[in-house]
Amino acid sequence: MALWRAYQRALAAHPWKVQVLTAGSLMGVGDIISQQLVERRGLQQHQTGRTLTMVSLGCGFVGPVVGGWYKVLDHLIPGTTKVHALKKMLLDQGGFAPCFLGCFLPLVGILNGLSAQDNWAKLKRDYPDALITNYYLWPAVQLANFYLVPLHYRSLDF
C-alpha cells in the first residue's frame, strides 16, 4: 500500500510525467509478458531491443497522445453518468481509435526499420484486422473506463 500511496502522491505532483512513464513501463512489461509467456522465448532469446522500442513508444507516443486525448474528450463531453460514458466511448472508438491505430502502426514500422514502401504495404495489410480486433475488446473496456475511472488515472489503460 505504501508504494500505491507514493505513486498517487507522484501522480498528483507531476501528472504528465508520471502518466508518460507509466505508459512506457506498462508497454515494456506487456512486451516482456508477451515474449516470455505467450511466445515462450526464454531469457536467452528475449529481444531486449523490442522491449525498449515498446517502452519508447509508450513514453514518447502512447502516453502523451492517449493522456491528451482523454483530457480533450473529458472537455468535449463533461460528466460521469452512464450516458456520458457511452458518448465518450462512441467518440473514442469511432473517431480516436481509427486515427490512433493509423499512426501507431506506421510508427512501429519506422522504429523497426521498415522502408516507406514496406511500411505502407504493412499498414494496408494489417490496419483492417487491427481495427476489427480493437472493436472486440476496447469498447467494453473504454465504457467501464469512462464510467468508473477518474480522469487522472485513465491513461493507465489504453
mmCIF file of C-alpha atoms in Angstrom:
data_model
loop_
_atom_site.group_PDB
_atom_site.id
_atom_site.type_symbol
_atom_site.label_atom_id
_atom_site.label_comp_id
_atom_site.label_asym_id
_atom_site.label_seq_id
_atom_site.Cartn_x
_atom_site.Cartn_y
_atom_site.Cartn_z
ATOM 1 C CA MET A 1 0.000 0.000 0.000
ATOM 2 C CA ALA A 2 2.890 2.368 0.673
ATOM 3 C CA LEU A 3 4.005 2.013 -2.941
ATOM 4 C CA TRP A 4 0.490 2.853 -4.173
ATOM 5 C CA ARG A 5 0.338 5.930 -1.930
ATOM 6 C CA ALA A 6 3.745 7.060 -3.188
ATOM 7 C CA TYR A 7 2.513 6.597 -6.757
ATOM 8 C CA GLN A 8 -0.611 8.658 -6.029
ATOM 9 C CA ARG A 9 1.494 11.446 -4.500
ATOM 10 C CA ALA A 10 3.797 11.475 -7.529
ATOM 11 C CA LEU A 11 0.793 11.475 -9.855
ATOM 12 C CA ALA A 12 -0.727 14.427 -8.007
ATOM 13 C CA ALA A 13 2.553 16.370 -8.058
ATOM 14 C CA HIS A 14 3.637 15.523 -11.632
ATOM 15 C CA PRO A 15 0.656 14.067 -13.510
ATOM 16 C CA TRP A 16 2.027 14.333 -17.048
ATOM 17 C CA LYS A 17 5.450 12.884 -16.246
ATOM 18 C CA VAL A 18 4.021 10.044 -14.181
ATOM 19 C CA GLN A 19 1.422 9.117 -16.804
ATOM 20 C CA VAL A 20 4.036 9.103 -19.576
ATOM 21 C CA LEU A 21 6.429 6.978 -17.515
ATOM 22 C CA THR A 22 3.580 4.674 -16.507
ATOM 23 C CA ALA A 23 2.589 4.192 -20.150
ATOM 24 C CA GLY A 24 6.155 3.332 -21.094
ATOM 25 C CA SER A 25 6.503 0.963 -18.158
ATOM 26 C CA LEU A 26 3.239 -0.813 -18.908
ATOM 27 C CA MET A 27 4.132 -1.227 -22.563
ATOM 28 C CA GLY A 28 7.549 -2.584 -21.621
ATOM 29 C CA VAL A 29 6.087 -5.025 -19.105
ATOM 30 C CA GLY A 30 3.464 -6.026 -21.679
ATOM 31 C CA ASP A 31 6.187 -6.842 -24.193
ATOM 32 C CA ILE A 32 8.124 -8.851 -21.606
ATOM 33 C CA ILE A 33 4.970 -10.825 -20.790
ATOM 34 C CA SER A 34 4.320 -11.350 -24.490
ATOM 35 C CA GLN A 35 7.832 -12.583 -25.193
ATOM 36 C CA GLN A 36 8.119 -14.787 -22.108
ATOM 37 C CA LEU A 37 4.604 -16.168 -21.565
ATOM 38 C CA VAL A 38 2.960 -16.023 -24.989
ATOM 39 C CA GLU A 39 5.898 -16.517 -27.359
ATOM 40 C CA ARG A 40 7.877 -18.559 -24.779
ATOM 41 C CA ARG A 41 11.225 -17.126 -25.926
ATOM 42 C CA GLY A 42 13.049 -17.668 -22.664
ATOM 43 C CA LEU A 43 15.563 -15.219 -21.265
ATOM 44 C CA GLN A 44 18.296 -16.180 -23.735
ATOM 45 C CA GLN A 45 16.089 -15.382 -26.740
ATOM 46 C CA HIS A 46 14.431 -12.305 -25.283
ATOM 47 C CA GLN A 47 14.581 -9.374 -27.715
ATOM 48 C CA THR A 48 15.638 -6.537 -25.442
ATOM 49 C CA GLY A 49 15.597 -4.063 -28.319
ATOM 50 C CA ARG A 50 11.941 -4.848 -28.955
ATOM 51 C CA THR A 51 11.109 -4.242 -25.299
ATOM 52 C CA LEU A 52 12.996 -0.937 -25.342
ATOM 53 C CA THR A 53 11.126 0.043 -28.515
ATOM 54 C CA MET A 54 7.833 -0.582 -26.739
ATOM 55 C CA VAL A 55 8.960 1.448 -23.714
ATOM 56 C CA SER A 56 9.941 4.274 -26.077
ATOM 57 C CA LEU A 57 6.588 4.110 -27.851
ATOM 58 C CA GLY A 58 4.791 4.225 -24.514
ATOM 59 C CA CYS A 59 6.749 7.205 -23.222
ATOM 60 C CA GLY A 60 7.052 9.112 -26.487
ATOM 61 C CA PHE A 61 3.752 8.428 -28.236
ATOM 62 C CA VAL A 62 1.085 6.398 -26.439
ATOM 63 C CA GLY A 63 1.297 8.122 -23.044
ATOM 64 C CA PRO A 64 1.235 11.695 -24.338
ATOM 65 C CA VAL A 65 -1.318 11.056 -27.086
ATOM 66 C CA VAL A 66 -3.765 8.978 -25.062
ATOM 67 C CA GLY A 67 -3.375 11.172 -21.969
ATOM 68 C CA GLY A 68 -4.010 14.277 -24.059
ATOM 69 C CA TRP A 69 -6.961 12.668 -25.817
ATOM 70 C CA TYR A 70 -8.628 11.762 -22.530
ATOM 71 C CA LYS A 71 -8.374 15.382 -21.387
ATOM 72 C CA VAL A 72 -9.855 16.624 -24.677
ATOM 73 C CA LEU A 73 -12.601 14.021 -24.504
ATOM 74 C CA ASP A 74 -13.473 14.999 -20.937
ATOM 75 C CA HIS A 75 -13.664 18.629 -22.068
ATOM 76 C CA LEU A 76 -15.888 17.764 -25.065
ATOM 77 C CA ILE A 77 -18.189 15.524 -23.033
ATOM 78 C CA PRO A 78 -18.055 16.572 -19.380
ATOM 79 C CA GLY A 79 -19.792 14.341 -16.895
ATOM 80 C CA THR A 80 -19.572 10.910 -15.345
ATOM 81 C CA THR A 81 -23.011 9.380 -15.842
ATOM 82 C CA LYS A 82 -23.614 6.210 -17.829
ATOM 83 C CA VAL A 83 -24.851 8.302 -20.756
ATOM 84 C CA HIS A 84 -21.703 10.446 -20.675
ATOM 85 C CA ALA A 85 -19.549 7.316 -20.552
ATOM 86 C CA LEU A 86 -21.414 5.875 -23.542
ATOM 87 C CA LYS A 87 -20.967 9.085 -25.538
ATOM 88 C CA LYS A 88 -17.240 9.182 -24.686
ATOM 89 C CA MET A 89 -16.807 5.558 -25.701
ATOM 90 C CA LEU A 90 -18.579 6.122 -29.026
ATOM 91 C CA LEU A 91 -16.433 9.160 -29.846
ATOM 92 C CA ASP A 92 -13.290 7.396 -28.641
ATOM 93 C CA GLN A 93 -13.888 4.246 -30.646
ATOM 94 C CA GLY A 94 -15.481 5.904 -33.663
ATOM 95 C CA GLY A 95 -13.036 8.772 -34.056
ATOM 96 C CA PHE A 96 -9.898 8.376 -31.975
ATOM 97 C CA ALA A 97 -9.203 4.636 -32.243
ATOM 98 C CA PRO A 98 -9.051 4.534 -36.070
ATOM 99 C CA CYS A 99 -6.737 7.567 -36.158
ATOM 100 C CA PHE A 100 -4.586 6.297 -33.299
ATOM 101 C CA LEU A 101 -4.080 2.912 -34.959
ATOM 102 C CA GLY A 102 -3.351 4.634 -38.270
ATOM 103 C CA CYS A 103 -0.489 6.488 -36.563
ATOM 104 C CA PHE A 104 0.682 3.770 -34.182
ATOM 105 C CA LEU A 105 1.160 1.010 -36.747
ATOM 106 C CA PRO A 106 3.389 3.032 -39.116
ATOM 107 C CA LEU A 107 5.357 4.392 -36.167
ATOM 108 C CA VAL A 108 6.121 0.822 -35.093
ATOM 109 C CA GLY A 109 7.171 0.114 -38.679
ATOM 110 C CA ILE A 110 9.520 3.099 -38.701
ATOM 111 C CA LEU A 111 11.066 2.055 -35.395
ATOM 112 C CA ASN A 112 11.517 -1.458 -36.776
ATOM 113 C CA GLY A 113 13.407 -0.066 -39.772
ATOM 114 C CA LEU A 114 10.814 -0.637 -42.484
ATOM 115 C CA SER A 115 11.161 1.359 -45.675
ATOM 116 C CA ALA A 116 8.343 3.757 -46.521
ATOM 117 C CA GLN A 117 7.060 1.378 -49.195
ATOM 118 C CA ASP A 118 7.158 -1.672 -46.898
ATOM 119 C CA ASN A 119 5.581 0.312 -44.085
ATOM 120 C CA TRP A 120 2.717 1.436 -46.330
ATOM 121 C CA ALA A 121 2.162 -2.134 -47.551
ATOM 122 C CA LYS A 122 2.165 -3.406 -43.951
ATOM 123 C CA LEU A 123 -0.301 -0.697 -42.890
ATOM 124 C CA LYS A 124 -2.681 -1.557 -45.739
ATOM 125 C CA ARG A 125 -2.414 -5.253 -44.882
ATOM 126 C CA ASP A 126 -2.663 -5.024 -41.072
ATOM 127 C CA TYR A 127 -4.856 -1.993 -40.377
ATOM 128 C CA PRO A 128 -8.285 -3.547 -41.085
ATOM 129 C CA ASP A 129 -7.630 -6.584 -38.878
ATOM 130 C CA ALA A 130 -6.110 -4.428 -36.128
ATOM 131 C CA LEU A 131 -9.158 -2.152 -36.104
ATOM 132 C CA ILE A 132 -11.601 -5.063 -36.078
ATOM 133 C CA THR A 133 -9.663 -6.730 -33.263
ATOM 134 C CA ASN A 134 -9.726 -3.413 -31.392
ATOM 135 C CA TYR A 135 -13.520 -3.426 -31.583
ATOM 136 C CA TYR A 136 -13.767 -6.867 -29.959
ATOM 137 C CA LEU A 137 -12.205 -5.628 -26.728
ATOM 138 C CA TRP A 138 -11.878 -1.891 -26.329
ATOM 139 C CA PRO A 139 -15.472 -0.591 -26.495
ATOM 140 C CA ALA A 140 -16.398 -2.528 -23.349
ATOM 141 C CA VAL A 141 -13.120 -1.626 -21.626
ATOM 142 C CA GLN A 142 -13.498 2.034 -22.502
ATOM 143 C CA LEU A 143 -17.120 2.139 -21.384
ATOM 144 C CA ALA A 144 -16.050 0.889 -17.947
ATOM 145 C CA ASN A 145 -13.015 3.189 -18.054
ATOM 146 C CA PHE A 146 -15.046 6.324 -18.733
ATOM 147 C CA TYR A 147 -17.703 5.418 -16.164
ATOM 148 C CA LEU A 148 -15.580 4.099 -13.293
ATOM 149 C CA VAL A 149 -12.041 5.523 -13.553
ATOM 150 C CA PRO A 150 -11.216 9.112 -12.549
ATOM 151 C CA LEU A 151 -9.530 11.127 -15.329
ATOM 152 C CA HIS A 152 -6.136 11.335 -13.608
ATOM 153 C CA TYR A 153 -5.873 7.502 -13.629
ATOM 154 C CA ARG A 154 -7.346 6.966 -17.067
ATOM 155 C CA SER A 155 -4.289 6.982 -19.301
ATOM 156 C CA LEU A 156 -3.076 3.911 -17.456
ATOM 157 C CA ASP A 157 -5.336 1.647 -19.534
ATOM 158 C CA PHE A 158 -5.111 2.132 -23.225
#
